Short mmCIF file of C-alpha atoms in Angstrom, two decimals:
data_model
loop_
_atom_site.label_atom_id
_atom_site.label_comp_id
_atom_site.label_asym_id
_atom_site.label_seq_id
_atom_site.Cartn_x
_atom_site.Cartn_y
_atom_site.Cartn_z
CA MET A 12 -28.38 6.26 12.61
CA LYS A 13 -27.11 2.76 13.54
CA HIS A 14 -29.14 1.23 10.79
CA LEU A 15 -27.76 3.62 8.16
CA ALA A 16 -24.27 2.93 9.35
CA PHE A 17 -24.84 -0.83 9.08
CA LEU A 18 -26.34 -0.47 5.58
CA TYR A 19 -23.59 1.74 4.47
CA GLY A 20 -21.09 -0.76 5.86
CA LEU A 21 -22.67 -3.41 3.74
CA PHE A 22 -22.41 -1.28 0.77
CA ILE A 23 -18.74 -0.89 1.21
CA LEU A 24 -18.32 -4.61 1.81
CA ALA A 25 -20.13 -5.25 -1.41
CA VAL A 26 -17.86 -2.72 -3.32
CA ILE A 27 -14.79 -4.58 -1.75
CA VAL A 28 -16.00 -8.07 -2.73
CA LEU A 29 -16.94 -6.81 -6.27
CA ALA A 30 -13.46 -5.24 -6.59
CA ASP A 31 -11.78 -8.40 -5.41
CA LEU A 32 -13.73 -10.49 -7.87
CA GLY A 33 -12.64 -7.94 -10.73
CA ARG A 34 -16.39 -6.99 -11.24
CA LEU A 35 -16.23 -3.32 -10.39
CA ASP A 36 -16.19 -1.85 -13.87
CA VAL A 37 -19.14 0.28 -13.11
CA VAL A 38 -16.92 2.86 -11.44
CA GLY A 39 -14.09 2.67 -13.83
CA TRP A 40 -14.64 6.22 -14.85
CA VAL A 41 -13.47 7.26 -11.31
CA SER A 42 -9.88 6.11 -12.15
CA ARG A 43 -9.85 8.37 -15.15
CA ILE A 44 -10.31 11.52 -12.88
CA PRO A 45 -7.10 12.84 -11.49
CA LEU A 46 -6.84 11.55 -7.87
CA GLY A 47 -10.34 10.11 -8.34
CA ASP A 48 -9.55 6.80 -6.71
CA LYS A 49 -7.87 8.61 -3.78
CA VAL A 50 -10.87 11.00 -3.26
CA GLY A 51 -13.07 7.94 -3.45
CA HIS A 52 -11.20 6.34 -0.56
CA PHE A 53 -11.45 9.52 1.46
CA ILE A 54 -15.12 9.94 0.98
CA LEU A 55 -16.24 6.32 1.23
CA TYR A 56 -14.37 5.60 4.52
CA GLY A 57 -15.02 9.08 5.85
CA ILE A 58 -18.80 8.79 5.41
CA LEU A 59 -18.57 5.29 7.16
CA THR A 60 -16.61 6.76 9.98
CA LEU A 61 -19.10 9.71 10.39
CA LEU A 62 -22.09 7.38 10.39
CA ILE A 63 -20.48 5.02 12.99
CA ASP A 64 -19.30 7.88 15.05
CA LEU A 65 -22.72 9.59 15.13
CA ALA A 66 -24.47 6.28 15.99
CA LEU A 67 -22.05 5.63 18.88
CA LEU A 68 -22.22 9.10 20.28
CA ARG A 69 -26.03 8.93 20.19
CA ALA A 70 -26.11 5.39 21.78
CA LEU A 71 -23.52 5.73 24.46
CA ARG A 72 -24.15 9.21 25.78
CA GLY A 73 -22.53 8.70 29.13
CA LEU A 74 -19.07 7.96 27.79
CA SER A 75 -16.34 10.42 26.67
CA PRO A 76 -17.09 11.46 23.01
CA ARG A 77 -13.40 11.76 22.26
CA LEU A 78 -12.64 8.34 23.62
CA LEU A 79 -15.51 6.85 21.68
CA VAL A 80 -14.54 8.40 18.40
CA LEU A 81 -10.85 7.52 18.92
CA ARG A 82 -11.70 3.86 19.60
CA ALA A 83 -13.97 3.83 16.58
CA ALA A 84 -11.19 5.43 14.48
CA LEU A 85 -8.60 2.94 15.66
CA THR A 86 -10.83 0.08 14.90
CA LEU A 87 -11.65 1.33 11.40
CA ALA A 88 -7.91 2.06 10.67
CA LEU A 89 -7.10 -1.49 11.60
CA ILE A 90 -9.88 -3.05 9.45
CA ILE A 91 -9.11 -0.62 6.56
CA GLY A 92 -5.43 -1.48 6.72
CA LEU A 93 -6.02 -5.17 6.66
CA GLU A 94 -8.33 -4.73 3.64
CA GLU A 95 -5.79 -2.79 1.73
CA VAL A 96 -2.97 -5.32 2.51
CA SER A 97 -5.28 -8.20 1.55
CA GLN A 98 -5.32 -6.72 -1.94
CA ARG A 99 -1.91 -8.35 -2.53
CA PHE A 100 -3.67 -11.64 -2.68
CA PHE A 101 -6.10 -10.69 -5.58
CA SER A 102 -4.92 -10.59 -9.11
CA SER A 103 -7.57 -7.76 -9.91
CA ARG A 104 -6.34 -5.67 -7.06
CA SER A 105 -3.09 -3.89 -5.98
CA PHE A 106 -2.00 -2.62 -2.75
CA ASP A 107 -1.49 1.16 -2.67
CA LEU A 108 0.04 2.94 0.24
CA LEU A 109 -1.48 6.33 -1.11
CA ASP A 110 -4.99 4.75 -1.06
CA LEU A 111 -4.48 3.71 2.47
CA MET A 112 -3.28 7.23 3.44
CA PHE A 113 -6.31 8.72 1.88
CA SER A 114 -8.51 6.20 3.62
CA TYR A 115 -6.90 7.15 6.95
CA LEU A 116 -7.21 10.76 6.21
CA GLY A 117 -10.96 10.27 5.59
CA VAL A 118 -11.20 8.44 9.07
CA ILE A 119 -9.36 11.32 10.71
CA VAL A 120 -11.27 14.26 9.09
CA PHE A 121 -14.83 12.72 9.50
CA SER A 122 -14.03 11.73 13.21
CA LEU A 123 -13.27 15.44 13.79
CA ALA A 124 -16.42 16.34 12.01
CA ALA A 125 -18.47 13.94 14.16
CA LEU A 126 -17.05 15.43 17.31
CA TYR A 127 -17.90 18.89 16.15
CA ILE A 128 -21.43 18.00 15.02
CA LYS A 129 -22.20 16.44 18.47
CA ARG A 130 -20.40 18.85 20.64
CA PRO A 131 -22.32 20.01 23.67
CA GLU A 132 -24.51 23.07 23.18
CA GLY A 133 -22.76 26.26 24.38
CA SER A 134 -19.33 24.67 23.93
CA THR A 135 -16.93 26.62 21.77
CA THR A 136 -14.21 24.05 21.64
#
C-alpha cells in the first residue's frame, strides 16, 4: 500500500508541475464539465488521502487510528493549501478558494472512509 501511495503522490506532483508549466492541456476537457475541476480536486486529493491513511494504518497498528488519520489529514491540508496559494506565482495558474475547499472536502471524506475500512472487526462505530 505504501508503494501505491508513493506512486500516486508522484503522479499528483507531476500533474502539479505540468499545470505550473502550462502544459496540462490533456485534461482541458475536465474544465468544460460543470464543476469538473472541483470534482477533480475532490477525487485526486481524496484518493491520495485514502492511500496514505491505509498505508499508515497498516504500518503503525499500535497507534490510535483516529490520531494517525487526523495527523495525516492535517499534514495533507497544509501541503494542499500551500500548493493552492503557490498558484498565485504562476501565470498559467490561478488561486481558487473553491478548489481548495473541494480538495479539503476530499481529504475529510476519504479520511473517514479509511477509518471505516480499517475499523476493528465486530465494531459498529
